[in-house]
Amino acid sequence: TYREMAEDVINRMIDINGLKPSNGSTTATRPLRGGVGYSRNLPVTLVQEFGVSEASSKHLARTYGMNAVDVCSMAEPTSKRWPRFGNILVDGFPYLECEVPYICRHEMCCTVKDMLTIRMRLAYLNKEAAIVAAPKVAELMAKELKWSRRETRRQLQEALNVLNKFGGTIPHPSYIEATEKEAKTVKEVFERMDLGKNGYIDLTEFGDCCKALGIPFKSTQDAKKVFDSIDTKRNGKIDETEFVEWWNKSGDKNLKAKLSEKFKFTAYQAGGGILG
């Protein structure tokens, strides 16, 4: 899209100023930054030459192209047998700590909130992970940009304020409206609450979805108490079987009644008579 926009702007300026370029637009074939010399084997090269993990190598190659080589050259030792280089910024994601100073130097990023939202986009993937990563990002940026302690604290607080307002896994209101109208069975309720579409509901999804449906918990502790009563396998995930069993045997009639009301269930369906 931005290529088309750039071409439209240049063409407009040519018309306004009566310019006569010697050739047409080349934006459609001009390589992106990091595109020159790129090959599909780049992730393998990064693993072999820099000792970073396979997941991180794929992420770096996809994000930075050939500039991933420069990013990896800044990677610090992990003190592990493998991966040998590239400390993970936050568990569960391939982002590396060395990306932070690289982005500051080459992409003119100067705020923690910008780093976690627009640059790395971690906040869009998982708000909670971004919150966990924020202090480390602030520390790394402070070192790179020579912030004072006061500025570091200000940057971190600003980022946390933004992240706490982030939608995270909460779906758009239109999705909620459609959800309330379409879900006709207990299994369909589970599918609507499975925001990540990965076959299970985690604690964050559970709390966020209930909040979006207008039935928020008073605290995270209250949400976890109900969540744990459904998570009979005690693995931090609610699968479809656990959800259906909870629905049929639930002692938490208050929450089930509210969900039934939101999803327009009949008394028969709410009791589990129709499982889809």
PDB file of C-alpha atoms in Angstrom:
ATOM      1  CA  THR A   1       0.000   0.000   0.000  1.00  0.00           C
ATOM      2  CA  TYR A   2       2.718   2.496   0.946  1.00  0.00           C
ATOM      3  CA  ARG A   3       4.405   1.923  -2.426  1.00  0.00           C
ATOM      4  CA  GLU A   4       1.196   2.933  -4.202  1.00  0.00           C
ATOM      5  CA  MET A   5       0.777   5.943  -1.928  1.00  0.00           C
ATOM      6  CA  ALA A   6       4.362   7.041  -2.588  1.00  0.00           C
ATOM      7  CA  GLU A   7       3.872   6.685  -6.330  1.00  0.00           C
ATOM      8  CA  ASP A   8       0.623   8.685  -6.194  1.00  0.00           C
ATOM      9  CA  VAL A   9       2.347  11.498  -4.262  1.00  0.00           C
ATOM     10  CA  ILE A  10       5.264  11.699  -6.706  1.00  0.00           C
ATOM     11  CA  ASN A  11       2.948  11.608  -9.721  1.00  0.00           C
ATOM     12  CA  ARG A  12       0.864  14.390  -8.191  1.00  0.00           C
ATOM     13  CA  MET A  13       3.962  16.528  -7.602  1.00  0.00           C
ATOM     14  CA  ILE A  14       5.056  15.918 -11.213  1.00  0.00           C
ATOM     15  CA  ASP A  15       1.675  17.152 -12.459  1.00  0.00           C
ATOM     16  CA  ILE A  16       1.569  20.185 -10.160  1.00  0.00           C
ATOM     17  CA  ASN A  17       5.079  21.325 -11.021  1.00  0.00           C
ATOM     18  CA  GLY A  18       4.976  20.389 -14.704  1.00  0.00           C
ATOM     19  CA  LEU A  19       7.995  18.116 -14.349  1.00  0.00           C
ATOM     20  CA  LYS A  20       9.161  15.775 -17.096  1.00  0.00           C
ATOM     21  CA  PRO A  21      10.915  12.752 -15.555  1.00  0.00           C
ATOM     22  CA  SER A  22      13.164  10.713 -17.820  1.00  0.00           C
ATOM     23  CA  ASN A  23      11.505   7.448 -16.775  1.00  0.00           C
ATOM     24  CA  GLY A  24       8.442   6.096 -15.020  1.00  0.00           C
ATOM     25  CA  SER A  25       8.107   5.034 -11.394  1.00  0.00           C
ATOM     26  CA  THR A  26      10.449   2.281 -10.213  1.00  0.00           C
ATOM     27  CA  THR A  27       8.950   1.843  -6.748  1.00  0.00           C
ATOM     28  CA  ALA A  28       7.263  -1.480  -7.610  1.00  0.00           C
ATOM     29  CA  THR A  29      10.616  -3.157  -8.317  1.00  0.00           C
ATOM     30  CA  ARG A  30      12.840  -1.312  -5.844  1.00  0.00           C
ATOM     31  CA  PRO A  31      13.991  -3.686  -3.062  1.00  0.00           C
ATOM     32  CA  LEU A  32      12.912  -2.954   0.483  1.00  0.00           C
ATOM     33  CA  ARG A  33      15.536  -2.030   3.055  1.00  0.00           C
ATOM     34  CA  GLY A  34      17.429  -5.241   3.726  1.00  0.00           C
ATOM     35  CA  GLY A  35      16.199  -6.816   0.512  1.00  0.00           C
ATOM     36  CA  VAL A  36      19.425  -6.652  -1.483  1.00  0.00           C
ATOM     37  CA  GLY A  37      21.169 -10.027  -1.301  1.00  0.00           C
ATOM     38  CA  TYR A  38      18.324 -11.708   0.569  1.00  0.00           C
ATOM     39  CA  SER A  39      17.813 -15.456   0.157  1.00  0.00           C
ATOM     40  CA  ARG A  40      15.530 -18.054   1.702  1.00  0.00           C
ATOM     41  CA  ASN A  41      18.546 -19.607   3.408  1.00  0.00           C
ATOM     42  CA  LEU A  42      19.185 -16.508   5.522  1.00  0.00           C
ATOM     43  CA  PRO A  43      17.626 -17.998   8.697  1.00  0.00           C
ATOM     44  CA  VAL A  44      19.933 -21.014   8.385  1.00  0.00           C
ATOM     45  CA  THR A  45      22.924 -18.714   7.930  1.00  0.00           C
ATOM     46  CA  LEU A  46      22.005 -16.764  11.067  1.00  0.00           C
ATOM     47  CA  VAL A  47      21.792 -19.951  13.117  1.00  0.00           C
ATOM     48  CA  GLN A  48      25.070 -21.323  11.817  1.00  0.00           C
ATOM     49  CA  GLU A  49      27.132 -18.138  11.897  1.00  0.00           C
ATOM     50  CA  PHE A  50      25.731 -16.348  14.934  1.00  0.00           C
ATOM     51  CA  GLY A  51      24.406 -19.129  17.164  1.00  0.00           C
ATOM     52  CA  VAL A  52      20.905 -17.693  17.600  1.00  0.00           C
ATOM     53  CA  SER A  53      17.829 -19.891  17.958  1.00  0.00           C
ATOM     54  CA  GLU A  54      15.891 -21.111  14.933  1.00  0.00           C
ATOM     55  CA  ALA A  55      12.761 -19.205  16.008  1.00  0.00           C
ATOM     56  CA  SER A  56      14.691 -15.964  16.407  1.00  0.00           C
ATOM     57  CA  SER A  57      16.546 -16.439  13.123  1.00  0.00           C
ATOM     58  CA  LYS A  58      13.260 -16.777  11.225  1.00  0.00           C
ATOM     59  CA  HIS A  59      11.824 -13.729  12.974  1.00  0.00           C
ATOM     60  CA  LEU A  60      14.930 -11.633  12.279  1.00  0.00           C
ATOM     61  CA  ALA A  61      15.136 -12.635   8.615  1.00  0.00           C
ATOM     62  CA  ARG A  62      11.449 -11.877   8.099  1.00  0.00           C
ATOM     63  CA  THR A  63      11.652  -8.532   9.920  1.00  0.00           C
ATOM     64  CA  TYR A  64      15.014  -7.108   8.868  1.00  0.00           C
ATOM     65  CA  GLY A  65      15.997  -8.996   5.717  1.00  0.00           C
ATOM     66  CA  MET A  66      19.754  -8.955   5.207  1.00  0.00           C
ATOM     67  CA  ASN A  67      20.034  -6.353   7.966  1.00  0.00           C
ATOM     68  CA  ALA A  68      19.389  -9.260  10.340  1.00  0.00           C
ATOM     69  CA  VAL A  69      23.119  -9.929  10.017  1.00  0.00           C
ATOM     70  CA  ASP A  70      23.795  -6.543  11.616  1.00  0.00           C
ATOM     71  CA  VAL A  71      21.255  -7.243  14.354  1.00  0.00           C
ATOM     72  CA  CYS A  72      22.850 -10.610  15.127  1.00  0.00           C
ATOM     73  CA  SER A  73      26.303  -9.067  15.268  1.00  0.00           C
ATOM     74  CA  MET A  74      25.045  -7.118  18.304  1.00  0.00           C
ATOM     75  CA  ALA A  75      23.741 -10.232  20.085  1.00  0.00           C
ATOM     76  CA  GLU A  76      25.168 -10.924  23.547  1.00  0.00           C
ATOM     77  CA  PRO A  77      26.209 -14.384  24.824  1.00  0.00           C
ATOM     78  CA  THR A  78      23.403 -16.275  26.566  1.00  0.00           C
ATOM     79  CA  SER A  79      25.675 -18.374  28.832  1.00  0.00           C
ATOM     80  CA  LYS A  80      23.697 -21.388  27.602  1.00  0.00           C
ATOM     81  CA  ARG A  81      24.677 -24.410  25.589  1.00  0.00           C
ATOM     82  CA  TRP A  82      22.068 -23.354  23.007  1.00  0.00           C
ATOM     83  CA  PRO A  83      21.276 -20.827  21.735  1.00  0.00           C
ATOM     84  CA  ARG A  84      24.746 -19.450  22.367  1.00  0.00           C
ATOM     85  CA  PHE A  85      23.878 -15.865  21.423  1.00  0.00           C
ATOM     86  CA  GLY A  86      20.779 -13.704  21.496  1.00  0.00           C
ATOM     87  CA  ASN A  87      19.073 -13.191  24.867  1.00  0.00           C
ATOM     88  CA  ILE A  88      15.292 -13.438  24.615  1.00  0.00           C
ATOM     89  CA  LEU A  89      13.438 -10.244  25.496  1.00  0.00           C
ATOM     90  CA  VAL A  90      10.379 -12.053  26.879  1.00  0.00           C
ATOM     91  CA  ASP A  91       9.646 -15.777  27.156  1.00  0.00           C
ATOM     92  CA  GLY A  92       7.380 -17.226  24.491  1.00  0.00           C
ATOM     93  CA  PHE A  93       8.394 -14.801  21.745  1.00  0.00           C
ATOM     94  CA  PRO A  94      11.413 -14.705  19.385  1.00  0.00           C
ATOM     95  CA  TYR A  95      12.334 -11.060  20.005  1.00  0.00           C
ATOM     96  CA  LEU A  96      15.939 -10.512  21.104  1.00  0.00           C
ATOM     97  CA  GLU A  97      17.326  -7.878  23.445  1.00  0.00           C
ATOM     98  CA  CYS A  98      19.834  -6.779  20.796  1.00  0.00           C
ATOM     99  CA  GLU A  99      16.977  -5.611  18.575  1.00  0.00           C
ATOM    100  CA  VAL A 100      16.291  -2.715  20.949  1.00  0.00           C
ATOM    101  CA  PRO A 101      19.599  -0.835  20.489  1.00  0.00           C
ATOM    102  CA  TYR A 102      19.583  -1.674  16.765  1.00  0.00           C
ATOM    103  CA  ILE A 103      16.138  -0.110  16.320  1.00  0.00           C
ATOM    104  CA  CYS A 104      17.209   2.949  18.322  1.00  0.00           C
ATOM    105  CA  ARG A 105      20.241   3.459  16.066  1.00  0.00           C
ATOM    106  CA  HIS A 106      18.755   2.668  12.682  1.00  0.00           C
ATOM    107  CA  GLU A 107      15.013   3.335  12.962  1.00  0.00           C
ATOM    108  CA  MET A 108      15.097   6.483  15.086  1.00  0.00           C
ATOM    109  CA  CYS A 109      12.963   5.018  17.858  1.00  0.00           C
ATOM    110  CA  CYS A 110      13.155   7.164  21.008  1.00  0.00           C
ATOM    111  CA  THR A 111      10.303   6.031  23.296  1.00  0.00           C
ATOM    112  CA  VAL A 112       9.522   2.754  25.040  1.00  0.00           C
ATOM    113  CA  LYS A 113       5.880   2.894  23.979  1.00  0.00           C
ATOM    114  CA  ASP A 114       6.927   3.275  20.337  1.00  0.00           C
ATOM    115  CA  MET A 115       9.326   0.337  20.629  1.00  0.00           C
ATOM    116  CA  LEU A 116       6.675  -2.035  21.998  1.00  0.00           C
ATOM    117  CA  THR A 117       3.813  -0.921  19.764  1.00  0.00           C
ATOM    118  CA  ILE A 118       4.803   0.398  16.356  1.00  0.00           C
ATOM    119  CA  ARG A 119       8.334  -1.033  16.019  1.00  0.00           C
ATOM    120  CA  MET A 120       8.211  -4.524  17.544  1.00  0.00           C
ATOM    121  CA  ARG A 121       4.394  -4.669  17.611  1.00  0.00           C
ATOM    122  CA  LEU A 122       4.556  -6.973  20.626  1.00  0.00           C
ATOM    123  CA  ALA A 123       1.687  -5.065  22.237  1.00  0.00           C
ATOM    124  CA  TYR A 124      -0.579  -6.050  19.349  1.00  0.00           C
ATOM    125  CA  LEU A 125       0.325  -9.706  19.745  1.00  0.00           C
ATOM    126  CA  ASN A 126       0.128  -9.943  23.515  1.00  0.00           C
ATOM    127  CA  LYS A 127      -0.451  -7.005  25.842  1.00  0.00           C
ATOM    128  CA  GLU A 128       0.692  -8.935  28.921  1.00  0.00           C
ATOM    129  CA  ALA A 129       3.958  -9.957  27.263  1.00  0.00           C
ATOM    130  CA  ALA A 130       4.590  -6.328  26.307  1.00  0.00           C
ATOM    131  CA  ILE A 131       4.025  -5.250  29.919  1.00  0.00           C
ATOM    132  CA  VAL A 132       6.496  -7.878  31.130  1.00  0.00           C
ATOM    133  CA  ALA A 133       9.069  -6.760  28.550  1.00  0.00           C
ATOM    134  CA  ALA A 134       8.660  -3.019  29.207  1.00  0.00           C
ATOM    135  CA  PRO A 135      11.154  -2.671  32.115  1.00  0.00           C
ATOM    136  CA  LYS A 136      13.896  -4.458  30.171  1.00  0.00           C
ATOM    137  CA  VAL A 137      13.195  -2.407  27.064  1.00  0.00           C
ATOM    138  CA  ALA A 138      13.417   0.783  29.149  1.00  0.00           C
ATOM    139  CA  GLU A 139      16.729  -0.391  30.614  1.00  0.00           C
ATOM    140  CA  LEU A 140      18.214  -1.175  27.192  1.00  0.00           C
ATOM    141  CA  MET A 141      16.995   2.070  25.657  1.00  0.00           C
ATOM    142  CA  ALA A 142      18.299   4.071  28.615  1.00  0.00           C
ATOM    143  CA  LYS A 143      21.752   2.619  28.050  1.00  0.00           C
ATOM    144  CA  GLU A 144      21.651   3.272  24.314  1.00  0.00           C
ATOM    145  CA  LEU A 145      20.148   6.763  24.465  1.00  0.00           C
ATOM    146  CA  LYS A 146      21.880   7.784  27.711  1.00  0.00           C
ATOM    147  CA  TRP A 147      18.713   8.551  29.641  1.00  0.00           C
ATOM    148  CA  SER A 148      18.820   9.679  33.243  1.00  0.00           C
ATOM    149  CA  ARG A 149      17.115   7.541  35.879  1.00  0.00           C
ATOM    150  CA  ARG A 150      14.302  10.051  36.009  1.00  0.00           C
ATOM    151  CA  GLU A 151      13.777   9.900  32.247  1.00  0.00           C
ATOM    152  CA  THR A 152      13.916   6.105  32.301  1.00  0.00           C
ATOM    153  CA  ARG A 153      11.195   5.963  34.937  1.00  0.00           C
ATOM    154  CA  ARG A 154       9.101   8.462  32.989  1.00  0.00           C
ATOM    155  CA  GLN A 155       9.477   6.488  29.759  1.00  0.00           C
ATOM    156  CA  LEU A 156       8.546   3.234  31.477  1.00  0.00           C
ATOM    157  CA  GLN A 157       5.486   4.710  33.165  1.00  0.00           C
ATOM    158  CA  GLU A 158       4.350   6.299  29.913  1.00  0.00           C
ATOM    159  CA  ALA A 159       4.650   2.943  28.147  1.00  0.00           C
ATOM    160  CA  LEU A 160       2.778   1.082  30.897  1.00  0.00           C
ATOM    161  CA  ASN A 161      -0.018   3.653  30.804  1.00  0.00           C
ATOM    162  CA  VAL A 162      -0.392   3.050  27.072  1.00  0.00           C
ATOM    163  CA  LEU A 163      -0.183  -0.727  27.371  1.00  0.00           C
ATOM    164  CA  ASN A 164      -2.751  -0.872  30.165  1.00  0.00           C
ATOM    165  CA  LYS A 165      -5.208   0.881  27.862  1.00  0.00           C
ATOM    166  CA  PHE A 166      -4.398  -1.509  25.043  1.00  0.00           C
ATOM    167  CA  GLY A 167      -7.159  -3.791  23.827  1.00  0.00           C
ATOM    168  CA  GLY A 168      -4.842  -6.773  23.890  1.00  0.00           C
ATOM    169  CA  THR A 169      -6.905  -9.856  23.180  1.00  0.00           C
ATOM    170  CA  ILE A 170     -10.211  -8.030  23.660  1.00  0.00           C
ATOM    171  CA  PRO A 171     -12.126  -8.281  20.379  1.00  0.00           C
ATOM    172  CA  HIS A 172     -13.728  -5.401  18.515  1.00  0.00           C
ATOM    173  CA  PRO A 173     -17.298  -4.487  19.651  1.00  0.00           C
ATOM    174  CA  SER A 174     -18.672  -5.670  16.314  1.00  0.00           C
ATOM    175  CA  TYR A 175     -17.213  -9.119  17.016  1.00  0.00           C
ATOM    176  CA  ILE A 176     -18.914  -9.170  20.413  1.00  0.00           C
ATOM    177  CA  GLU A 177     -22.228  -8.148  18.877  1.00  0.00           C
ATOM    178  CA  ALA A 178     -22.001 -10.895  16.275  1.00  0.00           C
ATOM    179  CA  THR A 179     -20.908 -13.366  18.925  1.00  0.00           C
ATOM    180  CA  GLU A 180     -23.928 -12.700  21.098  1.00  0.00           C
ATOM    181  CA  LYS A 181     -26.258 -13.282  18.160  1.00  0.00           C
ATOM    182  CA  GLU A 182     -24.591 -16.303  16.585  1.00  0.00           C
ATOM    183  CA  ALA A 183     -23.570 -18.623  19.436  1.00  0.00           C
ATOM    184  CA  LYS A 184     -26.244 -21.276  19.847  1.00  0.00           C
ATOM    185  CA  THR A 185     -24.422 -24.066  21.668  1.00  0.00           C
ATOM    186  CA  VAL A 186     -21.977 -24.395  24.539  1.00  0.00           C
ATOM    187  CA  LYS A 187     -19.218 -25.389  22.125  1.00  0.00           C
ATOM    188  CA  GLU A 188     -19.873 -22.273  20.092  1.00  0.00           C
ATOM    189  CA  VAL A 189     -19.556 -20.170  23.243  1.00  0.00           C
ATOM    190  CA  PHE A 190     -16.146 -21.771  23.809  1.00  0.00           C
ATOM    191  CA  GLU A 191     -15.120 -21.023  20.231  1.00  0.00           C
ATOM    192  CA  ARG A 192     -16.096 -17.350  20.626  1.00  0.00           C
ATOM    193  CA  MET A 193     -14.122 -17.048  23.874  1.00  0.00           C
ATOM    194  CA  ASP A 194     -11.092 -18.728  22.311  1.00  0.00           C
ATOM    195  CA  LEU A 195      -9.827 -15.398  20.973  1.00  0.00           C
ATOM    196  CA  GLY A 196      -6.464 -16.807  19.881  1.00  0.00           C
ATOM    197  CA  LYS A 197      -8.187 -19.589  17.909  1.00  0.00           C
ATOM    198  CA  ASN A 198      -5.643 -22.085  19.241  1.00  0.00           C
ATOM    199  CA  GLY A 199      -8.024 -24.564  20.845  1.00  0.00           C
ATOM    200  CA  TYR A 200      -7.862 -23.278  24.408  1.00  0.00           C
ATOM    201  CA  ILE A 201      -8.705 -20.266  26.575  1.00  0.00           C
ATOM    202  CA  ASP A 202      -5.951 -18.854  28.767  1.00  0.00           C
ATOM    203  CA  LEU A 203      -6.444 -16.654  31.828  1.00  0.00           C
ATOM    204  CA  THR A 204      -5.922 -13.408  29.922  1.00  0.00           C
ATOM    205  CA  GLU A 205      -8.443 -14.376  27.221  1.00  0.00           C
ATOM    206  CA  PHE A 206     -10.912 -15.492  29.871  1.00  0.00           C
ATOM    207  CA  GLY A 207     -10.764 -12.214  31.787  1.00  0.00           C
ATOM    208  CA  ASP A 208     -10.639 -10.011  28.685  1.00  0.00           C
ATOM    209  CA  CYS A 209     -13.539 -11.726  26.964  1.00  0.00           C
ATOM    210  CA  CYS A 210     -15.751 -11.568  30.069  1.00  0.00           C
ATOM    211  CA  LYS A 211     -14.885  -7.872  30.349  1.00  0.00           C
ATOM    212  CA  ALA A 212     -15.719  -7.266  26.704  1.00  0.00           C
ATOM    213  CA  LEU A 213     -19.045  -9.054  27.172  1.00  0.00           C
ATOM    214  CA  GLY A 214     -19.910  -6.689  29.995  1.00  0.00           C
ATOM    215  CA  ILE A 215     -19.389  -9.136  32.862  1.00  0.00           C
ATOM    216  CA  PRO A 216     -15.959  -8.144  34.222  1.00  0.00           C
ATOM    217  CA  PHE A 217     -14.418  -9.600  37.350  1.00  0.00           C
ATOM    218  CA  LYS A 218     -13.633  -7.302  40.272  1.00  0.00           C
ATOM    219  CA  SER A 219      -9.989  -8.371  40.265  1.00  0.00           C
ATOM    220  CA  THR A 220      -7.514 -10.687  38.562  1.00  0.00           C
ATOM    221  CA  GLN A 221      -7.687 -12.908  41.642  1.00  0.00           C
ATOM    222  CA  ASP A 222     -11.447 -13.322  41.225  1.00  0.00           C
ATOM    223  CA  ALA A 223     -10.992 -14.181  37.540  1.00  0.00           C
ATOM    224  CA  LYS A 224      -8.269 -16.715  38.377  1.00  0.00           C
ATOM    225  CA  LYS A 225     -10.452 -18.358  41.020  1.00  0.00           C
ATOM    226  CA  VAL A 226     -13.196 -19.061  38.483  1.00  0.00           C
ATOM    227  CA  PHE A 227     -10.636 -19.925  35.792  1.00  0.00           C
ATOM    228  CA  ASP A 228      -8.988 -22.507  38.072  1.00  0.00           C
ATOM    229  CA  SER A 229     -12.364 -24.107  38.784  1.00  0.00           C
ATOM    230  CA  ILE A 230     -12.752 -24.750  35.042  1.00  0.00           C
ATOM    231  CA  ASP A 231      -9.100 -25.694  34.401  1.00  0.00           C
ATOM    232  CA  THR A 232      -9.359 -29.176  35.913  1.00  0.00           C
ATOM    233  CA  LYS A 233      -6.114 -30.316  34.253  1.00  0.00           C
ATOM    234  CA  ARG A 234      -4.248 -27.517  36.058  1.00  0.00           C
ATOM    235  CA  ASN A 235      -2.166 -26.585  33.008  1.00  0.00           C
ATOM    236  CA  GLY A 236      -3.187 -22.947  32.715  1.00  0.00           C
ATOM    237  CA  LYS A 237      -5.457 -23.670  29.745  1.00  0.00           C
ATOM    238  CA  ILE A 238      -9.164 -24.400  29.393  1.00  0.00           C
ATOM    239  CA  ASP A 239      -9.877 -26.746  26.515  1.00  0.00           C
ATOM    240  CA  GLU A 240     -13.280 -27.433  24.983  1.00  0.00           C
ATOM    241  CA  THR A 241     -13.916 -30.566  27.052  1.00  0.00           C
ATOM    242  CA  GLU A 242     -13.172 -28.772  30.322  1.00  0.00           C
ATOM    243  CA  PHE A 243     -15.409 -25.861  29.316  1.00  0.00           C
ATOM    244  CA  VAL A 244     -18.352 -28.105  28.403  1.00  0.00           C
ATOM    245  CA  GLU A 245     -17.946 -30.147  31.601  1.00  0.00           C
ATOM    246  CA  TRP A 246     -17.862 -26.957  33.667  1.00  0.00           C
ATOM    247  CA  TRP A 247     -20.938 -25.663  31.897  1.00  0.00           C
ATOM    248  CA  ASN A 248     -22.898 -28.846  32.586  1.00  0.00           C
ATOM    249  CA  LYS A 249     -21.773 -29.237  36.202  1.00  0.00           C
ATOM    250  CA  SER A 250     -21.015 -25.627  37.114  1.00  0.00           C
ATOM    251  CA  GLY A 251     -21.530 -24.517  40.677  1.00  0.00           C
ATOM    252  CA  ASP A 252     -20.862 -20.961  39.518  1.00  0.00           C
ATOM    253  CA  LYS A 253     -24.421 -20.337  38.445  1.00  0.00           C
ATOM    254  CA  ASN A 254     -23.913 -16.576  38.469  1.00  0.00           C
ATOM    255  CA  LEU A 255     -21.334 -16.498  35.663  1.00  0.00           C
ATOM    256  CA  LYS A 256     -23.117 -19.175  33.631  1.00  0.00           C
ATOM    257  CA  ALA A 257     -26.390 -17.267  33.934  1.00  0.00           C
ATOM    258  CA  LYS A 258     -24.727 -14.070  32.718  1.00  0.00           C
ATOM    259  CA  LEU A 259     -23.081 -15.884  29.797  1.00  0.00           C
ATOM    260  CA  SER A 260     -26.412 -17.504  28.947  1.00  0.00           C
ATOM    261  CA  GLU A 261     -28.049 -14.085  28.899  1.00  0.00           C
ATOM    262  CA  LYS A 262     -25.294 -12.579  26.740  1.00  0.00           C
ATOM    263  CA  PHE A 263     -25.400 -15.420  24.231  1.00  0.00           C
ATOM    264  CA  LYS A 264     -29.224 -15.465  24.144  1.00  0.00           C
ATOM    265  CA  PHE A 265     -29.441 -19.059  25.365  1.00  0.00           C
ATOM    266  CA  THR A 266     -32.723 -20.728  26.253  1.00  0.00           C
ATOM    267  CA  ALA A 267     -32.982 -22.393  29.656  1.00  0.00           C
ATOM    268  CA  TYR A 268     -32.674 -25.794  27.976  1.00  0.00           C
ATOM    269  CA  GLN A 269     -29.536 -24.828  26.080  1.00  0.00           C
ATOM    270  CA  ALA A 270     -27.963 -23.158  29.113  1.00  0.00           C
ATOM    271  CA  GLY A 271     -28.343 -26.358  31.043  1.00  0.00           C
ATOM    272  CA  GLY A 272     -26.205 -28.116  28.482  1.00  0.00           C
ATOM    273  CA  GLY A 273     -28.980 -29.920  26.644  1.00  0.00           C
ATOM    274  CA  ILE A 274     -27.554 -28.801  23.289  1.00  0.00           C
ATOM    275  CA  LEU A 275     -23.819 -29.242  22.906  1.00  0.00           C
ATOM    276  CA  GLY A 276     -23.599 -28.879  19.153  1.00  0.00           C
TER     277      GLY A 276
END
